[in-house]
CSV table of C-alpha atoms in Angstrom, one decimal:
chain,number,residue,atom,x,y,z
A,1,MET,CA,-31.1,9.1,2.7
A,2,GLU,CA,-30.3,11.4,4.8
A,3,ASN,CA,-26.6,11.3,3.9
A,4,PHE,CA,-27.0,11.1,0.3
A,5,ALA,CA,-28.9,14.4,-0.1
A,6,MET,CA,-26.1,16.0,2.7
A,7,LEU,CA,-24.1,14.8,-0.4
A,8,PHE,CA,-25.7,16.0,-3.0
A,9,ALA,CA,-25.0,19.9,-0.8
A,10,GLY,CA,-21.6,18.8,-0.5
A,11,PHE,CA,-21.3,18.1,-4.2
A,12,GLN,CA,-22.9,21.9,-4.8
A,13,THR,CA,-20.3,23.7,-2.9
A,14,VAL,CA,-17.4,21.5,-4.1
A,15,LEU,CA,-18.8,22.1,-7.8
A,16,ASP,CA,-17.9,26.3,-6.7
A,17,PRO,CA,-14.5,27.2,-10.0
A,18,VAL,CA,-12.6,27.4,-6.9
A,19,ASN,CA,-12.9,24.6,-5.4
A,20,ILE,CA,-12.7,22.9,-8.6
A,21,GLY,CA,-9.6,23.5,-9.4
A,22,ALA,CA,-8.6,23.3,-6.1
A,23,CYS,CA,-9.7,19.4,-6.1
A,24,MET,CA,-7.6,19.2,-9.9
A,25,LEU,CA,-4.7,21.0,-8.6
A,26,GLY,CA,-4.3,18.4,-5.5
A,27,ALA,CA,-4.8,15.6,-7.7
A,28,ILE,CA,-2.4,16.4,-10.4
A,29,LEU,CA,0.4,17.0,-7.5
A,30,GLY,CA,-0.6,13.8,-5.8
A,31,LEU,CA,-0.1,11.6,-9.3
A,32,VAL,CA,3.6,13.5,-9.2
A,33,VAL,CA,4.2,12.9,-5.9
A,34,GLY,CA,3.0,9.6,-5.8
A,35,ALA,CA,5.1,8.3,-8.6
A,36,MET,CA,8.3,9.4,-7.1
A,37,PRO,CA,9.9,7.2,-4.9
A,38,GLY,CA,10.8,8.6,-0.9
A,39,ILE,CA,8.8,11.3,-0.7
A,40,GLY,CA,4.7,9.5,0.1
A,41,SER,CA,1.7,11.2,0.8
A,42,LEU,CA,3.0,11.9,4.2
A,43,ALA,CA,6.1,14.2,2.8
A,44,GLY,CA,3.7,15.5,-0.3
A,45,VAL,CA,0.5,16.8,2.0
A,46,ALA,CA,3.8,17.8,4.5
A,47,LEU,CA,5.0,20.3,2.8
A,48,LEU,CA,1.4,21.4,0.6
A,49,LEU,CA,-0.2,22.3,4.0
A,50,PRO,CA,1.3,25.2,3.8
A,51,LEU,CA,0.1,26.7,0.7
A,52,THR,CA,-3.4,26.6,1.9
A,53,TYR,CA,-3.1,28.7,5.1
A,54,LYS,CA,-5.0,31.2,3.1
A,55,PHE,CA,-7.5,29.4,1.4
A,56,ASN,CA,-10.4,28.4,3.6
A,57,PRO,CA,-10.9,25.2,5.5
A,58,THR,CA,-13.7,23.9,2.9
A,59,THR,CA,-11.4,24.2,-0.2
A,60,ALA,CA,-7.8,23.7,2.1
A,61,ILE,CA,-9.2,20.6,3.3
A,62,ILE,CA,-10.4,19.0,-0.3
A,63,MET,CA,-7.0,20.1,-1.8
A,64,LEU,CA,-5.5,18.6,0.0
A,65,GLY,CA,-7.6,14.9,0.4
A,66,ALA,CA,-7.2,14.7,-3.0
A,67,LEU,CA,-3.5,15.7,-3.4
A,68,TYR,CA,-4.2,12.2,-0.5
A,69,TYR,CA,-5.6,9.6,-2.2
A,70,SER,CA,-4.9,10.0,-5.6
A,71,ASN,CA,-1.4,9.5,-4.3
A,72,MET,CA,-2.6,5.8,-4.1
A,73,TYR,CA,-2.4,5.6,-7.6
A,74,GLY,CA,0.5,8.0,-8.7
A,75,GLY,CA,2.8,5.2,-6.7
A,76,SER,CA,2.2,2.5,-9.2
A,77,PHE,CA,3.5,4.0,-11.8
A,78,SER,CA,7.2,3.8,-10.7
A,79,ALA,CA,6.5,-0.1,-9.5
A,80,ILE,CA,5.6,-0.8,-12.7
A,81,LEU,CA,7.9,0.8,-15.5
A,82,LEU,CA,10.8,0.5,-12.6
A,83,ASN,CA,10.1,-1.9,-10.0
A,84,ILE,CA,10.9,1.1,-7.0
A,85,PRO,CA,7.4,1.5,-5.5
A,86,GLY,CA,6.7,5.3,-5.6
A,87,ASP,CA,5.1,5.1,-2.1
A,88,THR,CA,4.9,2.0,0.9
A,89,PRO,CA,1.6,1.1,-0.5
A,90,ALA,CA,2.9,0.4,-4.0
A,91,ILE,CA,5.0,-2.1,-2.5
A,92,THR,CA,2.4,-5.2,-3.4
A,93,THR,CA,1.8,-3.7,-6.6
A,94,ALA,CA,5.5,-3.9,-8.2
A,95,LEU,CA,5.5,-7.4,-7.3
A,96,ASP,CA,2.6,-8.6,-10.1
A,97,GLY,CA,3.0,-5.4,-11.9
A,98,TYR,CA,6.6,-4.8,-13.3
A,99,PRO,CA,6.7,-8.5,-14.0
A,100,MET,CA,3.6,-7.8,-16.3
A,101,ALA,CA,5.5,-4.7,-18.4
A,102,LYS,CA,8.9,-7.0,-18.7
A,103,LYS,CA,6.6,-9.5,-20.6
A,104,GLY,CA,5.5,-6.9,-22.8
A,105,ARG,CA,2.3,-5.1,-21.0
A,106,PRO,CA,3.0,-2.7,-19.4
A,107,GLY,CA,-0.4,-0.3,-20.8
A,108,GLN,CA,-2.2,-3.7,-19.7
A,109,ALA,CA,-0.8,-3.1,-16.1
A,110,LEU,CA,-0.8,0.2,-16.1
A,111,VAL,CA,-4.2,1.0,-16.7
A,112,ALA,CA,-5.1,-2.4,-14.4
A,113,ALA,CA,-3.7,-0.8,-11.5
A,114,ASN,CA,-5.6,2.5,-12.5
A,115,LEU,CA,-9.1,0.5,-13.0
A,116,SER,CA,-8.2,-1.3,-9.9
A,117,SER,CA,-7.4,2.3,-7.8
A,118,PHE,CA,-10.5,3.6,-9.0
A,119,ILE,CA,-13.0,0.8,-8.9
A,120,GLY,CA,-12.0,0.3,-5.3
A,121,GLY,CA,-12.1,4.1,-4.5
A,122,THR,CA,-15.1,4.3,-5.2
A,123,ILE,CA,-15.9,0.9,-2.9
A,124,GLY,CA,-14.2,2.7,-0.3
A,125,ILE,CA,-16.0,6.2,-1.0
A,126,LEU,CA,-19.5,4.7,-1.4
A,127,ILE,CA,-19.0,2.9,2.1
A,128,LEU,CA,-18.0,6.1,4.3
A,129,THR,CA,-20.9,7.9,2.6
A,130,ILE,CA,-23.3,6.0,3.8
A,131,THR,CA,-21.8,5.2,6.9
A,132,ALA,CA,-19.5,7.4,8.5
A,133,SER,CA,-19.9,7.9,11.6
A,134,GLY,CA,-20.6,4.3,11.5
A,135,LEU,CA,-17.8,3.1,10.8
A,136,ALA,CA,-15.4,5.4,12.8
A,137,GLN,CA,-18.3,3.8,15.7
A,138,VAL,CA,-16.3,0.6,14.8
A,139,GLY,CA,-12.7,2.0,14.4
A,140,LEU,CA,-12.8,2.7,18.1
A,141,MET,CA,-14.2,-1.1,19.1
A,142,PHE,CA,-10.9,-2.3,18.4
A,143,GLY,CA,-8.5,-1.0,21.9
A,144,TYR,CA,-4.9,-2.8,22.3
A,145,ALA,CA,-5.4,-6.6,22.2
A,146,GLU,CA,-8.4,-6.0,19.5
A,147,MET,CA,-5.2,-4.0,17.3
A,148,THR,CA,-3.3,-7.0,18.9
A,149,VAL,CA,-4.9,-10.1,16.9
A,150,VAL,CA,-5.7,-8.3,14.3
A,151,LEU,CA,-2.4,-7.5,13.2
A,152,LEU,CA,-1.4,-12.0,14.2
A,153,ILE,CA,-4.6,-12.4,11.5
A,154,ALA,CA,-2.5,-10.0,9.0
A,155,MET,CA,1.1,-11.5,9.6
A,156,THR,CA,-0.4,-15.4,9.0
A,157,SER,CA,-0.3,-13.5,5.8
A,158,ILE,CA,3.1,-14.1,5.2
A,159,SER,CA,2.7,-17.6,4.6
A,160,TRP,CA,0.7,-16.9,1.4
A,161,LEU,CA,3.3,-15.2,0.1
A,162,ILE,CA,6.8,-17.1,0.9
A,163,GLY,CA,6.1,-19.4,-2.1
A,164,GLU,CA,6.8,-23.1,-2.6
A,165,ASN,CA,9.8,-22.9,0.1
A,166,PRO,CA,8.5,-22.5,3.7
A,167,ILE,CA,12.1,-23.3,5.3
A,168,LYS,CA,13.2,-20.1,3.1
A,169,GLY,CA,10.5,-18.2,3.9
A,170,ILE,CA,10.9,-18.2,7.4
A,171,VAL,CA,13.8,-17.6,7.6
A,172,ILE,CA,13.5,-14.4,5.2
A,173,THR,CA,10.5,-12.9,7.6
A,174,MET,CA,12.8,-13.2,10.5
A,175,LEU,CA,15.3,-11.5,9.3
A,176,GLY,CA,12.6,-8.8,8.3
A,177,ILE,CA,11.0,-8.8,12.1
A,178,LEU,CA,15.0,-8.6,13.3
A,179,VAL,CA,15.9,-5.5,11.0
A,180,ALA,CA,12.7,-3.8,12.2
A,181,SER,CA,13.5,-4.5,16.2
A,182,ILE,CA,16.5,-2.3,15.7
A,183,GLY,CA,16.5,1.3,16.9
A,184,MET,CA,15.4,2.7,20.2
A,185,ASP,CA,12.3,0.7,22.1
A,186,THR,CA,9.5,3.4,21.6
A,187,LEU,CA,7.9,2.4,25.2
A,188,SER,CA,11.0,1.5,27.1
A,189,GLY,CA,13.0,3.9,24.9
A,190,VAL,CA,15.4,1.0,26.1
A,191,PRO,CA,18.4,0.7,22.6
A,192,ARG,CA,18.4,-2.1,20.6
A,193,TYR,CA,21.4,-3.6,18.3
A,194,ASP,CA,22.6,-0.1,17.6
A,195,PHE,CA,25.5,-2.0,18.0
A,196,GLY,CA,26.7,1.5,19.3
A,197,ASN,CA,26.1,3.4,16.4
A,198,ILE,CA,23.8,6.5,17.2
A,199,TYR,CA,22.3,6.0,13.4
A,200,LEU,CA,21.1,2.5,14.1
A,201,LEU,CA,19.5,4.7,18.0
A,202,GLY,CA,17.0,5.6,15.1
A,203,GLY,CA,16.0,2.5,13.2
A,204,ILE,CA,15.2,1.6,9.9
A,205,THR,CA,14.2,3.9,7.4
A,206,PHE,CA,11.5,1.9,5.9
A,207,THR,CA,11.2,4.1,3.3
A,208,PRO,CA,15.1,2.4,1.9
A,209,PHE,CA,14.9,0.0,3.0
A,210,VAL,CA,12.2,-0.5,0.4
A,211,ILE,CA,13.8,1.2,-2.6
A,212,GLY,CA,16.7,-0.5,-1.7
A,213,CYS,CA,15.5,-3.7,-1.4
A,214,VAL,CA,13.1,-3.4,-4.7
A,215,GLY,CA,14.3,-1.0,-6.7
A,216,PHE,CA,18.5,-0.5,-6.6
A,217,ALA,CA,18.7,-4.0,-5.9
A,218,GLN,CA,16.5,-3.8,-9.7
A,219,VAL,CA,19.8,-2.1,-10.4
A,220,ILE,CA,22.3,-4.1,-9.4
A,221,LYS,CA,20.3,-7.4,-11.5
A,222,LEU,CA,20.3,-4.8,-14.2
A,223,VAL,CA,24.0,-4.3,-14.4
A,224,ASN,CA,24.7,-8.0,-13.9
A,225,GLU,CA,22.5,-8.9,-17.0
A,226,ARG,CA,22.8,-5.6,-18.8
A,227,LYS,CA,23.6,-7.4,-22.9
A,228,ALA,CA,21.2,-10.5,-21.4
A,229,ASP,CA,18.1,-7.9,-21.0
A,230,GLU,CA,19.4,-4.8,-23.5
A,231,GLU,CA,19.2,-7.9,-26.0
A,232,LYS,CA,16.0,-9.0,-24.8
A,233,ARG,CA,14.2,-5.1,-25.2
A,234,GLN,CA,14.9,-4.9,-28.2
A,235,SER,CA,13.4,-7.9,-29.5
A,236,GLU,CA,10.8,-6.6,-27.0
A,237,GLU,CA,10.5,-2.8,-28.2
A,238,ARG,CA,8.1,-3.9,-31.1
A,239,LYS,CA,5.8,-5.4,-29.0
A,240,ILE,CA,5.5,-2.1,-26.4
A,241,LYS,CA,5.2,-0.2,-29.0
A,242,LEU,CA,2.2,-1.9,-30.9
A,243,SER,CA,0.8,-2.3,-27.4
A,244,ILE,CA,0.1,1.4,-26.9
A,245,ARG,CA,-3.4,1.4,-28.6
A,246,GLY,CA,-4.5,-2.2,-27.2
A,247,SER,CA,-3.6,-0.5,-23.0
A,248,LEU,CA,-7.0,-0.5,-22.6
A,249,LEU,CA,-8.0,-4.2,-21.2
A,250,LYS,CA,-10.3,-6.4,-23.3
A,251,GLY,CA,-13.2,-8.0,-21.3
A,252,HIS,CA,-11.5,-11.4,-20.2
A,253,ASP,CA,-8.7,-9.6,-17.9
A,254,PHE,CA,-12.0,-7.1,-17.0
A,255,ARG,CA,-13.7,-10.3,-15.5
A,256,ARG,CA,-10.4,-11.6,-14.7
A,257,ILE,CA,-9.6,-8.6,-11.5
A,258,LEU,CA,-13.6,-7.1,-11.2
A,259,PRO,CA,-13.2,-10.2,-8.4
A,260,PRO,CA,-10.3,-8.7,-6.3
A,261,ILE,CA,-10.9,-5.2,-7.0
A,262,LEU,CA,-14.6,-6.0,-5.4
A,263,ARG,CA,-12.9,-8.1,-2.5
A,264,SER,CA,-10.3,-5.6,-1.8
A,265,GLY,CA,-12.2,-3.0,-2.1
A,266,VAL,CA,-15.0,-3.7,0.9
A,267,LEU,CA,-11.6,-5.3,3.2
A,268,GLY,CA,-10.1,-2.7,2.7
A,269,THR,CA,-12.3,-0.2,3.8
A,270,PHE,CA,-12.5,-1.8,6.8
A,271,VAL,CA,-8.6,-1.1,6.9
A,272,GLY,CA,-8.6,1.8,6.8
A,273,VAL,CA,-10.3,2.7,9.6
A,274,LEU,CA,-8.9,0.9,11.7
A,275,PRO,CA,-6.3,3.2,13.5
A,276,GLY,CA,-2.7,3.0,13.0
A,277,SER,CA,-3.5,0.8,10.0
A,278,GLY,CA,-3.5,3.0,6.8
A,279,ALA,CA,-3.5,2.0,3.1
A,280,THR,CA,-0.4,0.0,3.3
A,281,THR,CA,-1.4,-2.4,5.0
A,282,GLY,CA,-5.0,-2.7,3.3
A,283,SER,CA,-2.4,-3.0,-0.2
A,284,MET,CA,-0.7,-5.8,1.7
A,285,VAL,CA,-3.8,-7.6,3.2
A,286,GLY,CA,-5.6,-7.3,-0.1
A,287,TYR,CA,-2.6,-9.1,-2.1
A,288,ALA,CA,-2.0,-11.9,0.5
A,289,MET,CA,-5.6,-12.6,0.6
A,290,GLN,CA,-5.9,-13.2,-3.5
A,291,LYS,CA,-3.3,-15.6,-2.6
A,292,LYS,CA,-5.9,-17.9,-0.9
A,293,PHE,CA,-8.0,-17.1,-4.6
A,294,LYS,CA,-7.0,-18.9,-7.8
A,295,SER,CA,-5.4,-16.5,-10.7
A,296,GLU,CA,-4.4,-17.9,-14.7
A,297,GLU,CA,-0.4,-17.4,-13.1
A,298,PRO,CA,0.9,-17.6,-10.5
A,299,MET,CA,1.0,-14.3,-8.2
A,300,GLY,CA,4.0,-12.0,-8.3
A,301,THR,CA,5.0,-13.5,-11.8
A,302,GLY,CA,3.2,-10.9,-13.7
A,303,ALA,CA,-0.5,-11.9,-12.2
A,304,ILE,CA,-3.2,-9.4,-13.1
A,305,GLU,CA,-5.4,-10.0,-10.7
A,306,GLY,CA,-2.8,-9.0,-7.8
A,307,ILE,CA,-2.2,-5.9,-9.0
A,308,ALA,CA,-5.9,-5.3,-8.7
A,309,ALA,CA,-5.5,-6.5,-5.2
A,310,SER,CA,-3.2,-4.5,-4.6
A,311,GLU,CA,-4.2,-1.2,-5.6
A,312,ALA,CA,-8.3,-1.8,-5.0
A,313,GLY,CA,-6.6,-2.3,-0.8
A,314,ASN,CA,-4.3,0.6,0.0
A,315,ASN,CA,-7.7,3.2,-2.4
A,316,ALA,CA,-10.0,2.1,-0.8
A,317,ALA,CA,-8.0,2.0,2.7
A,318,ALA,CA,-7.4,5.6,1.9
A,319,ALA,CA,-10.8,6.1,2.0
A,320,GLY,CA,-11.4,4.5,5.4
A,321,ALA,CA,-9.8,6.1,7.0
A,322,PHE,CA,-11.5,9.4,7.2
A,323,ALA,CA,-14.5,8.0,8.4
A,324,PRO,CA,-12.4,8.1,12.2
A,325,LEU,CA,-10.2,11.1,10.8
A,326,LEU,CA,-13.5,12.5,10.7
A,327,ALA,CA,-15.6,11.2,12.9
A,328,LEU,CA,-13.4,10.8,16.2
A,329,GLY,CA,-10.4,12.8,15.6
A,330,ILE,CA,-8.9,9.4,15.0
A,331,PRO,CA,-5.5,10.0,12.8
A,332,GLY,CA,-5.0,6.8,11.2
A,333,SER,CA,-1.8,6.9,9.8
A,334,GLY,CA,1.3,9.4,9.6
A,335,THR,CA,-0.8,11.2,6.6
A,336,GLY,CA,-4.0,11.0,8.7
A,337,ALA,CA,-2.3,13.4,11.5
A,338,VAL,CA,-1.1,15.7,9.6
A,339,LEU,CA,-4.4,16.3,7.7
A,340,LEU,CA,-5.3,16.8,11.3
A,341,GLY,CA,-3.1,18.3,12.2
A,342,GLY,CA,-4.2,21.0,9.3
A,343,LEU,CA,-7.8,20.7,10.3
A,344,MET,CA,-7.0,22.3,14.2
A,345,MET,CA,-5.5,25.3,12.3
A,346,TRP,CA,-8.0,25.4,10.7
A,347,GLY,CA,-10.6,26.0,14.3
A,348,LEU,CA,-12.7,23.4,13.6
A,349,ASN,CA,-12.9,20.2,16.2
A,350,PRO,CA,-13.2,16.8,14.5
A,351,GLY,CA,-15.1,14.5,16.9
A,352,PRO,CA,-18.5,12.9,17.3
A,353,LEU,CA,-20.2,17.1,16.8
A,354,LEU,CA,-18.8,17.7,14.3
A,355,PHE,CA,-20.8,16.0,11.1
A,356,ASP,CA,-23.4,18.0,13.1
A,357,THR,CA,-21.7,21.6,13.4
A,358,ASN,CA,-19.9,21.7,10.7
A,359,PRO,CA,-22.3,19.1,7.8
A,360,GLU,CA,-20.9,21.6,4.8
A,361,PHE,CA,-17.4,21.2,5.7
A,362,CYS,CA,-17.4,17.1,6.1
A,363,TRP,CA,-19.2,16.8,2.9
A,364,SER,CA,-17.5,19.1,0.4
A,365,LEU,CA,-14.7,17.1,1.9
A,366,ILE,CA,-16.5,13.7,0.9
A,367,SER,CA,-17.6,14.8,-2.1
A,368,SER,CA,-14.9,16.1,-3.6
A,369,LEU,CA,-13.2,12.4,-3.1
A,370,TYR,CA,-16.1,11.2,-5.6
A,371,LEU,CA,-14.3,13.9,-7.9
A,372,ALA,CA,-10.5,13.6,-7.3
A,373,ASN,CA,-11.6,9.4,-8.3
A,374,VAL,CA,-12.5,10.1,-11.5
A,375,PHE,CA,-10.0,13.5,-12.6
A,376,THR,CA,-7.5,11.3,-11.1
A,377,LEU,CA,-8.0,8.5,-13.8
A,378,LEU,CA,-8.8,10.6,-16.2
A,379,VAL,CA,-5.4,12.2,-16.1
A,380,ALA,CA,-3.4,9.1,-15.4
A,381,ILE,CA,-5.0,6.9,-18.7
A,382,LEU,CA,-4.3,9.5,-20.5
A,383,ILE,CA,-0.2,9.9,-19.4
A,384,ILE,CA,-0.2,5.9,-20.2
A,385,PRO,CA,1.5,6.5,-23.5
A,386,VAL,CA,4.4,8.9,-22.1
A,387,LEU,CA,5.0,6.8,-19.4
A,388,ILE,CA,5.5,3.5,-21.6
A,389,ASN,CA,8.2,5.0,-23.1
A,390,ILE,CA,10.0,4.4,-20.3
A,391,LEU,CA,10.2,0.9,-21.2
A,392,SER,CA,12.3,1.8,-24.8
A,393,VAL,CA,15.1,3.8,-23.1
A,394,PRO,CA,18.3,1.4,-23.5
A,395,VAL,CA,19.1,0.2,-19.8
A,396,LYS,CA,23.1,1.6,-19.6
A,397,TYR,CA,21.1,4.8,-19.8
A,398,MET,CA,18.3,3.4,-18.4
A,399,ILE,CA,21.3,2.2,-14.5
A,400,PRO,CA,22.7,5.6,-13.8
A,401,ILE,CA,18.3,7.7,-14.4
A,402,ILE,CA,17.4,4.4,-11.7
A,403,THR,CA,20.3,5.1,-9.4
A,404,CYS,CA,19.8,8.9,-9.4
A,405,VAL,CA,16.0,8.3,-8.3
A,406,CYS,CA,17.1,5.8,-5.4
A,407,ILE,CA,19.7,7.9,-4.6
A,408,VAL,CA,17.0,10.9,-4.3
A,409,GLY,CA,14.2,9.1,-2.6
A,410,ALA,CA,16.4,7.4,0.1
A,411,TYR,CA,18.0,11.0,0.5
A,412,SER,CA,14.8,12.9,1.0
A,413,THR,CA,13.3,11.2,3.4
A,414,SER,CA,15.8,12.2,6.4
A,415,TYR,CA,18.3,14.3,4.6
A,416,SER,CA,21.0,12.4,5.6
A,417,MET,CA,23.6,9.7,3.7
A,418,TYR,CA,22.6,7.9,6.2
A,419,GLY,CA,18.7,7.1,4.0
A,420,VAL,CA,21.4,6.7,1.3
A,421,VAL,CA,23.2,3.6,3.2
A,422,ILE,CA,20.8,2.2,3.6
A,423,MET,CA,19.6,2.2,0.5
A,424,PHE,CA,22.3,0.9,-0.5
A,425,ILE,CA,23.1,-2.0,1.6
A,426,SER,CA,19.1,-2.8,1.5
A,427,GLY,CA,20.2,-3.4,-1.9
A,428,ILE,CA,22.7,-5.3,-2.1
A,429,ILE,CA,21.5,-7.9,0.5
A,430,GLY,CA,18.1,-7.8,-2.1
A,431,TYR,CA,20.0,-8.6,-4.4
A,432,LEU,CA,21.5,-11.7,-3.4
A,433,LEU,CA,18.6,-13.0,-1.1
A,434,GLU,CA,16.5,-12.6,-4.7
A,435,LYS,CA,20.1,-14.5,-6.3
A,436,ASN,CA,19.2,-17.5,-4.1
A,437,GLY,CA,15.7,-18.1,-4.3
A,438,PHE,CA,15.0,-16.2,-1.3
A,439,PRO,CA,11.4,-13.9,-1.4
A,440,THR,CA,11.7,-9.6,-0.1
A,441,ALA,CA,8.1,-9.4,0.3
A,442,PRO,CA,7.1,-12.0,3.6
A,443,MET,CA,10.4,-9.9,4.7
A,444,LEU,CA,9.1,-6.6,4.1
A,445,LEU,CA,5.2,-7.7,5.0
A,446,ALA,CA,6.8,-8.2,8.6
A,447,PHE,CA,8.9,-5.3,8.8
A,448,VAL,CA,5.7,-3.3,8.8
A,449,LEU,CA,4.0,-5.1,11.0
A,450,ALA,CA,5.8,-6.3,13.5
A,451,PRO,CA,6.4,-3.3,15.2
A,452,MET,CA,3.2,-2.7,15.1
A,453,LEU,CA,2.0,-6.4,16.4
A,454,GLU,CA,5.0,-5.7,19.3
A,455,GLU,CA,3.3,-2.1,20.6
A,456,ASN,CA,-0.6,-3.1,20.2
A,457,MET,CA,0.7,-6.5,22.3
A,458,ARG,CA,2.4,-4.5,25.4
A,459,LYS,CA,-0.1,-1.8,25.9
A,460,ALA,CA,-2.5,-4.4,26.5
A,461,PHE,CA,-0.7,-6.1,28.5
A,462,ILE,CA,0.4,-3.1,30.8
A,463,ALA,CA,-3.7,-2.1,30.1
A,464,SER,CA,-4.3,-5.7,32.0
A,465,GLN,CA,-1.2,-5.9,34.6
A,466,GLY,CA,-0.1,-8.9,32.1
A,467,LYS,CA,-3.4,-10.9,31.8
A,468,LEU,CA,-3.9,-13.3,28.8
A,469,GLY,CA,-7.6,-12.7,30.4
A,470,ILE,CA,-7.6,-9.2,28.2
A,471,PHE,CA,-7.7,-11.3,24.6
A,472,VAL,CA,-10.7,-12.5,25.5
A,473,ASN,CA,-12.8,-11.3,27.5
A,474,SER,CA,-15.3,-9.9,24.8
A,475,PRO,CA,-17.4,-11.7,21.9
A,476,LEU,CA,-15.5,-9.3,19.4
A,477,LYS,CA,-12.1,-10.7,20.5
A,478,LEU,CA,-12.9,-14.1,20.6
A,479,VAL,CA,-14.7,-14.5,16.6
A,480,LEU,CA,-11.1,-12.6,15.5
A,481,LEU,CA,-8.6,-15.0,17.2
A,482,ALA,CA,-11.5,-17.6,16.1
A,483,ILE,CA,-10.1,-16.3,12.3
A,484,PHE,CA,-7.1,-15.8,13.5
A,485,LEU,CA,-6.7,-19.8,14.1
A,486,VAL,CA,-8.1,-21.1,11.6
A,487,LEU,CA,-5.7,-19.2,9.2
A,488,VAL,CA,-3.5,-21.2,11.1
A,489,LEU,CA,-4.5,-24.3,11.7
A,490,THR,CA,-5.5,-24.7,7.5
A,491,PRO,CA,-3.0,-25.4,6.3
A,492,VAL,CA,-2.4,-28.4,9.0
A,493,VAL,CA,-5.1,-29.7,7.8
A,494,LYS,CA,-4.5,-29.5,5.0
A,495,SER,CA,-1.2,-31.1,5.0
A,496,ILE,CA,-2.3,-34.4,7.2
A,497,LEU,CA,-5.5,-34.4,4.6
A,498,ARG,CA,-2.9,-34.6,1.5
A,499,LYS,CA,-1.4,-37.6,3.6
A,500,VAL,CA,-3.9,-39.4,4.9
A,501,LYS,CA,-5.3,-39.6,1.0
A,502,GLY,CA,-2.0,-40.8,0.1
A,503,SER,CA,-1.9,-43.5,2.0
A,504,ASN,CA,-5.0,-44.6,1.2
A,505,THR,CA,-4.4,-44.5,-2.1
A,506,LYS,CA,-1.3,-46.4,-1.2
A,507,ALA,CA,-3.0,-49.0,0.7
A,508,ALA,CA,-5.8,-49.6,-2.4
A,509,VAL,CA,-2.5,-50.0,-5.1
């Protein structure tokens, strides 16, 4: 109850007109930044940090916190309408959001994404409120060895995204790991697969790679299938217009999304607490977990459950990431590192004593997340009728528009043509893979998780001087290993049981 009393005091601070204005401004800017491919929360917070120099620390962090949080909402807009994720956490949203929009239900897809973001984020903020400092202590228990096993568990989720052809899925996963290993080894400083090219020493930049594989590949597909797609758009245009007023979800749809929202909301919060995980991992783990549950439609074909799992996971993880940031001074992502720098710039020292020395600041920030969550939901739903008009734009205009968005998004990450070249090449590869039945989702997930897995595993071996015992010398590690083994062996056991059952059936006949 003490935490809720402090939360109430925080609301009194947040409801100051200046702080409300800062929160609303951050929420609106977060939506805009999140919907623009290539910018993302990291660049958005970094670019707007100088604007807060004249603010007092509480007002400044309220604005930046709202911007970071609402950015999770904005990423789904371009992911659903254009198949271009606005930010990395929206990758999994595009897997079902864009197909659902193509089926003539863009309004329901956007409302489902926003509502899932709101409920999932509320779960994360509530857990943060109740266990603010306790969550940070949980995160502190996860060292290099524990994070290695956690990431191994996350890597097993790739098998859930592979689909009906395991061989193609494994091949595309290996390709993602191979691409992720290009560049300078972060621990030894040795170049890998650079082929004598100085640009490749910095590795393959993630944002241009994703924009190319998902967004520009879609442009190539539109060019090749322009006539058929134009006819389909004209036949469905009337349906799309009729669905604008009916964008709000029906009771059946809400019952479909509620279970994945609750699961991903709780799981995403704890994923966000873990050092180095962030909202991207939260969305991917939430989406992969939903693959283990039944959906009315196959995942990846426009299932509303997939949108809900992804959006609830990334918003909950974004809320959970504030626990280690405030209570331990450990940022969970690049955006968290920028926020940490801002805190130190304002004379605050994040750590175990921050909640005691500056309680007004901490609880004002947590309170502002509630306000930003509500305000962002209202704005996001109000602009849906305007956004849906994007789908009625003729393909001949959409092709150059999406191409320009892809180029600007890829260029903005590095401010050089290197990012644009990566985007074009990955777009061609992504199109060829999709055309030949290779799913790109496992490649993107492997590309995200492989560097984190390698870094944590190698640091764990360095700390133990190469001994495997570091992975089994605590109850927590044993529990995590048991979960990993269960996930790995379950498909094998199911396959054996199916064969045994089939043999028994034939024998009985």
